[in-house]
């Protein structure tokens, strides 16, 4: 595996199940056992009803692009070799929003409301990052 030199997630005890799921290529979010609302990012308590009972559920991994930006230039960091790349805000089918990279998509083709699905990028032995690719507009 090629050396990965970018920053890596530092899981907390309450976010570790999310990252462990990614490593298994399973996309998990939390849902409150009491009010049933979906929760992302991982929390110890439900942000809606303050229940201490969020549970982990498997999510579809599908959603739509809410917003995005294309990074064409960047300072001399580990990210500069990836330009141009897309940072997207994804509205998941389950009703939560997350930020990630949109991959397998030319920057000029990305648009809001584009349907996307999760793909898993095993960047190190220990860490897998969830990213999103277009569902219908793959090259
Ligand atoms: Zn709740």
PDB file of C-alpha atoms and ligand atoms in Angstrom:
ATOM      1  CA  UNK A   1       0.000   0.000   0.000  1.00  0.00           C
ATOM      2  CA  UNK A   2       1.306   3.430  -0.983  1.00  0.00           C
ATOM      3  CA  UNK A   3       2.318   5.623   1.949  1.00  0.00           C
ATOM      4  CA  UNK A   4      -0.562   7.882   2.962  1.00  0.00           C
ATOM      5  CA  UNK A   5       0.675  11.251   4.206  1.00  0.00           C
ATOM      6  CA  UNK A   6      -2.547  13.223   4.692  1.00  0.00           C
ATOM      7  CA  UNK A   7      -4.225  13.760   8.055  1.00  0.00           C
ATOM      8  CA  UNK A   8      -6.185  10.762   9.298  1.00  0.00           C
ATOM      9  CA  UNK A   9      -9.335  10.641  11.409  1.00  0.00           C
ATOM     10  CA  UNK A  10      -8.713  10.278  15.141  1.00  0.00           C
ATOM     11  CA  UNK A  11     -11.738   8.267  16.299  1.00  0.00           C
ATOM     12  CA  UNK A  12     -13.286   9.046  19.651  1.00  0.00           C
ATOM     13  CA  UNK A  13     -14.890   6.253  21.705  1.00  0.00           C
ATOM     14  CA  UNK A  14     -18.298   7.319  20.337  1.00  0.00           C
ATOM     15  CA  UNK A  15     -17.208   7.713  16.699  1.00  0.00           C
ATOM     16  CA  UNK A  16     -15.122   4.517  16.566  1.00  0.00           C
ATOM     17  CA  UNK A  17     -18.083   2.348  15.433  1.00  0.00           C
ATOM     18  CA  UNK A  18     -18.455   4.605  12.361  1.00  0.00           C
ATOM     19  CA  UNK A  19     -14.791   4.189  11.416  1.00  0.00           C
ATOM     20  CA  UNK A  20     -14.830   0.467  12.224  1.00  0.00           C
ATOM     21  CA  UNK A  21     -17.834   0.149   9.891  1.00  0.00           C
ATOM     22  CA  UNK A  22     -15.969   1.958   7.110  1.00  0.00           C
ATOM     23  CA  UNK A  23     -13.098  -0.455   7.539  1.00  0.00           C
ATOM     24  CA  UNK A  24     -15.568  -3.322   6.939  1.00  0.00           C
ATOM     25  CA  UNK A  25     -17.014  -1.312   4.013  1.00  0.00           C
ATOM     26  CA  UNK A  26     -20.249  -0.825   5.931  1.00  0.00           C
ATOM     27  CA  UNK A  27     -21.744   2.633   6.093  1.00  0.00           C
ATOM     28  CA  UNK A  28     -23.269   3.284   9.511  1.00  0.00           C
ATOM     29  CA  UNK A  29     -25.045   6.241  11.028  1.00  0.00           C
ATOM     30  CA  UNK A  30     -26.705   6.631  14.401  1.00  0.00           C
ATOM     31  CA  UNK A  31     -30.434   6.671  15.059  1.00  0.00           C
ATOM     32  CA  UNK A  32     -32.006   7.661  18.334  1.00  0.00           C
ATOM     33  CA  UNK A  33     -33.700   4.686  20.008  1.00  0.00           C
ATOM     34  CA  UNK A  34     -36.163   7.039  21.669  1.00  0.00           C
ATOM     35  CA  UNK A  35     -37.217   9.619  19.042  1.00  0.00           C
ATOM     36  CA  UNK A  36     -36.059   7.599  15.992  1.00  0.00           C
ATOM     37  CA  UNK A  37     -34.349  10.572  14.342  1.00  0.00           C
ATOM     38  CA  UNK A  38     -31.160   9.946  12.341  1.00  0.00           C
ATOM     39  CA  UNK A  39     -27.954  11.399  13.779  1.00  0.00           C
ATOM     40  CA  UNK A  40     -24.719  12.327  12.067  1.00  0.00           C
ATOM     41  CA  UNK A  41     -21.944  13.044  13.003  1.00  0.00           C
ATOM     42  CA  UNK A  42     -21.555  10.540  15.843  1.00  0.00           C
ATOM     43  CA  UNK A  43     -22.710  11.738  19.233  1.00  0.00           C
ATOM     44  CA  UNK A  44     -23.055  10.413  22.769  1.00  0.00           C
ATOM     45  CA  UNK A  45     -26.524  11.934  23.145  1.00  0.00           C
ATOM     46  CA  UNK A  46     -29.364  12.548  20.734  1.00  0.00           C
ATOM     47  CA  UNK A  47     -29.189  16.258  19.778  1.00  0.00           C
ATOM     48  CA  UNK A  48     -32.997  16.401  19.440  1.00  0.00           C
ATOM     49  CA  UNK A  49     -34.343  14.776  22.607  1.00  0.00           C
ATOM     50  CA  UNK A  50     -31.110  14.427  24.640  1.00  0.00           C
ATOM     51  CA  UNK A  51     -31.612  10.673  24.916  1.00  0.00           C
ATOM     52  CA  UNK A  52     -28.415   8.830  25.839  1.00  0.00           C
ATOM     53  CA  UNK A  53     -29.475   6.012  23.494  1.00  0.00           C
ATOM     54  CA  UNK A  54     -28.249   6.570  19.953  1.00  0.00           C
ATOM     55  CA  UNK A  55     -27.886   3.207  18.201  1.00  0.00           C
ATOM     56  CA  UNK A  56     -25.869   2.320  15.116  1.00  0.00           C
ATOM     57  CA  UNK A  57     -27.787   1.361  11.995  1.00  0.00           C
ATOM     58  CA  UNK A  58     -26.673   0.488   8.505  1.00  0.00           C
ATOM     59  CA  UNK A  59     -27.347   3.320   6.062  1.00  0.00           C
ATOM     60  CA  UNK A  60     -28.010   3.008   2.341  1.00  0.00           C
ATOM     61  CA  UNK A  61     -24.875   4.917   1.389  1.00  0.00           C
ATOM     62  CA  UNK A  62     -26.896   6.826  -1.196  1.00  0.00           C
ATOM     63  CA  UNK A  63     -27.685  10.496  -1.306  1.00  0.00           C
ATOM     64  CA  UNK A  64     -27.654  13.695  -3.320  1.00  0.00           C
ATOM     65  CA  UNK A  65     -25.120  16.472  -3.588  1.00  0.00           C
ATOM     66  CA  UNK A  66     -26.382  19.412  -1.532  1.00  0.00           C
ATOM     67  CA  UNK A  67     -23.388  21.614  -2.335  1.00  0.00           C
ATOM     68  CA  UNK A  68     -19.808  21.310  -3.473  1.00  0.00           C
ATOM     69  CA  UNK A  69     -16.626  23.135  -4.264  1.00  0.00           C
ATOM     70  CA  UNK A  70     -13.836  22.239  -6.634  1.00  0.00           C
ATOM     71  CA  UNK A  71     -10.322  22.783  -5.296  1.00  0.00           C
ATOM     72  CA  UNK A  72      -8.061  23.809  -8.180  1.00  0.00           C
ATOM     73  CA  UNK A  73      -5.063  24.992  -6.224  1.00  0.00           C
ATOM     74  CA  UNK A  74      -3.808  24.500  -2.733  1.00  0.00           C
ATOM     75  CA  UNK A  75      -0.714  25.375  -0.775  1.00  0.00           C
ATOM     76  CA  UNK A  76       2.264  23.025  -0.852  1.00  0.00           C
ATOM     77  CA  UNK A  77       0.725  20.246   1.236  1.00  0.00           C
ATOM     78  CA  UNK A  78      -0.059  16.577   0.776  1.00  0.00           C
ATOM     79  CA  UNK A  79      -3.359  17.612  -0.871  1.00  0.00           C
ATOM     80  CA  UNK A  80      -1.842  19.646  -3.698  1.00  0.00           C
ATOM     81  CA  UNK A  81      -1.041  16.558  -5.758  1.00  0.00           C
ATOM     82  CA  UNK A  82      -4.777  15.738  -5.906  1.00  0.00           C
ATOM     83  CA  UNK A  83      -5.943  18.995  -7.494  1.00  0.00           C
ATOM     84  CA  UNK A  84      -8.401  19.486  -8.978  1.00  0.00           C
ATOM     85  CA  UNK A  85     -10.617  17.614  -6.516  1.00  0.00           C
ATOM     86  CA  UNK A  86     -14.191  17.933  -5.322  1.00  0.00           C
ATOM     87  CA  UNK A  87     -15.373  18.504  -1.761  1.00  0.00           C
ATOM     88  CA  UNK A  88     -19.071  17.807  -1.475  1.00  0.00           C
ATOM     89  CA  UNK A  89     -21.809  18.145   1.113  1.00  0.00           C
ATOM     90  CA  UNK A  90     -24.039  15.113   0.717  1.00  0.00           C
ATOM     91  CA  UNK A  91     -27.645  14.794   1.856  1.00  0.00           C
ATOM     92  CA  UNK A  92     -27.997  11.105   2.665  1.00  0.00           C
ATOM     93  CA  UNK A  93     -31.303   9.313   2.000  1.00  0.00           C
ATOM     94  CA  UNK A  94     -31.627   8.794   5.742  1.00  0.00           C
ATOM     95  CA  UNK A  95     -31.918  12.554   6.301  1.00  0.00           C
ATOM     96  CA  UNK A  96     -28.497  13.577   7.552  1.00  0.00           C
ATOM     97  CA  UNK A  97     -25.781  15.561   5.835  1.00  0.00           C
ATOM     98  CA  UNK A  98     -22.084  14.805   5.607  1.00  0.00           C
ATOM     99  CA  UNK A  99     -19.014  16.291   3.958  1.00  0.00           C
ATOM    100  CA  UNK A 100     -16.677  14.158   1.898  1.00  0.00           C
ATOM    101  CA  UNK A 101     -14.873  13.945  -1.399  1.00  0.00           C
ATOM    102  CA  UNK A 102     -16.757  13.256  -4.617  1.00  0.00           C
ATOM    103  CA  UNK A 103     -14.650  10.911  -6.690  1.00  0.00           C
ATOM    104  CA  UNK A 104     -14.865   9.204 -10.096  1.00  0.00           C
ATOM    105  CA  UNK A 105     -16.384  12.429 -11.420  1.00  0.00           C
ATOM    106  CA  UNK A 106     -14.709  15.069 -13.580  1.00  0.00           C
ATOM    107  CA  UNK A 107     -14.875  18.427 -11.749  1.00  0.00           C
ATOM    108  CA  UNK A 108     -16.841  20.021 -14.596  1.00  0.00           C
ATOM    109  CA  UNK A 109     -19.563  17.344 -14.296  1.00  0.00           C
ATOM    110  CA  UNK A 110     -20.408  17.729 -10.618  1.00  0.00           C
ATOM    111  CA  UNK A 111     -23.688  19.486  -9.868  1.00  0.00           C
ATOM    112  CA  UNK A 112     -26.126  19.977  -7.025  1.00  0.00           C
ATOM    113  CA  UNK A 113     -28.816  17.277  -6.653  1.00  0.00           C
ATOM    114  CA  UNK A 114     -26.603  14.756  -8.457  1.00  0.00           C
ATOM    115  CA  UNK A 115     -27.252  11.258  -7.070  1.00  0.00           C
ATOM    116  CA  UNK A 116     -24.225   9.701  -5.415  1.00  0.00           C
ATOM    117  CA  UNK A 117     -23.297   6.538  -3.537  1.00  0.00           C
ATOM    118  CA  UNK A 118     -20.628   5.766  -0.998  1.00  0.00           C
ATOM    119  CA  UNK A 119     -17.350   4.126  -1.991  1.00  0.00           C
ATOM    120  CA  UNK A 120     -14.707   3.089   0.473  1.00  0.00           C
ATOM    121  CA  UNK A 121     -11.091   4.173   0.109  1.00  0.00           C
ATOM    122  CA  UNK A 122      -8.733   1.997   2.160  1.00  0.00           C
ATOM    123  CA  UNK A 123      -6.060   4.640   2.657  1.00  0.00           C
ATOM    124  CA  UNK A 124      -4.021   2.742   5.274  1.00  0.00           C
ATOM    125  CA  UNK A 125      -4.124  -0.663   6.923  1.00  0.00           C
ATOM    126  CA  UNK A 126      -6.123   0.882   9.770  1.00  0.00           C
ATOM    127  CA  UNK A 127      -8.190   3.574   8.111  1.00  0.00           C
ATOM    128  CA  UNK A 128     -10.859   3.571   5.432  1.00  0.00           C
ATOM    129  CA  UNK A 129     -12.406   6.838   4.275  1.00  0.00           C
ATOM    130  CA  UNK A 130     -15.964   7.005   2.913  1.00  0.00           C
ATOM    131  CA  UNK A 131     -16.188   8.979  -0.325  1.00  0.00           C
ATOM    132  CA  UNK A 132     -18.984   9.407  -2.854  1.00  0.00           C
ATOM    133  CA  UNK A 133     -19.275   8.815  -6.583  1.00  0.00           C
ATOM    134  CA  UNK A 134     -22.041   9.576  -9.078  1.00  0.00           C
ATOM    135  CA  UNK A 135     -24.629   6.807  -9.485  1.00  0.00           C
ATOM    136  CA  UNK A 136     -25.977   7.600 -12.948  1.00  0.00           C
ATOM    137  CA  UNK A 137     -23.279   9.679 -14.522  1.00  0.00           C
ATOM    138  CA  UNK A 138     -20.247   7.464 -14.276  1.00  0.00           C
ATOM    139  CA  UNK A 139     -17.881   7.675 -17.175  1.00  0.00           C
TER     140      UNK A 139
HETATM  141 ZN1  LIG B   1     -33.816  11.408  20.232  1.00  0.00          ZN
END
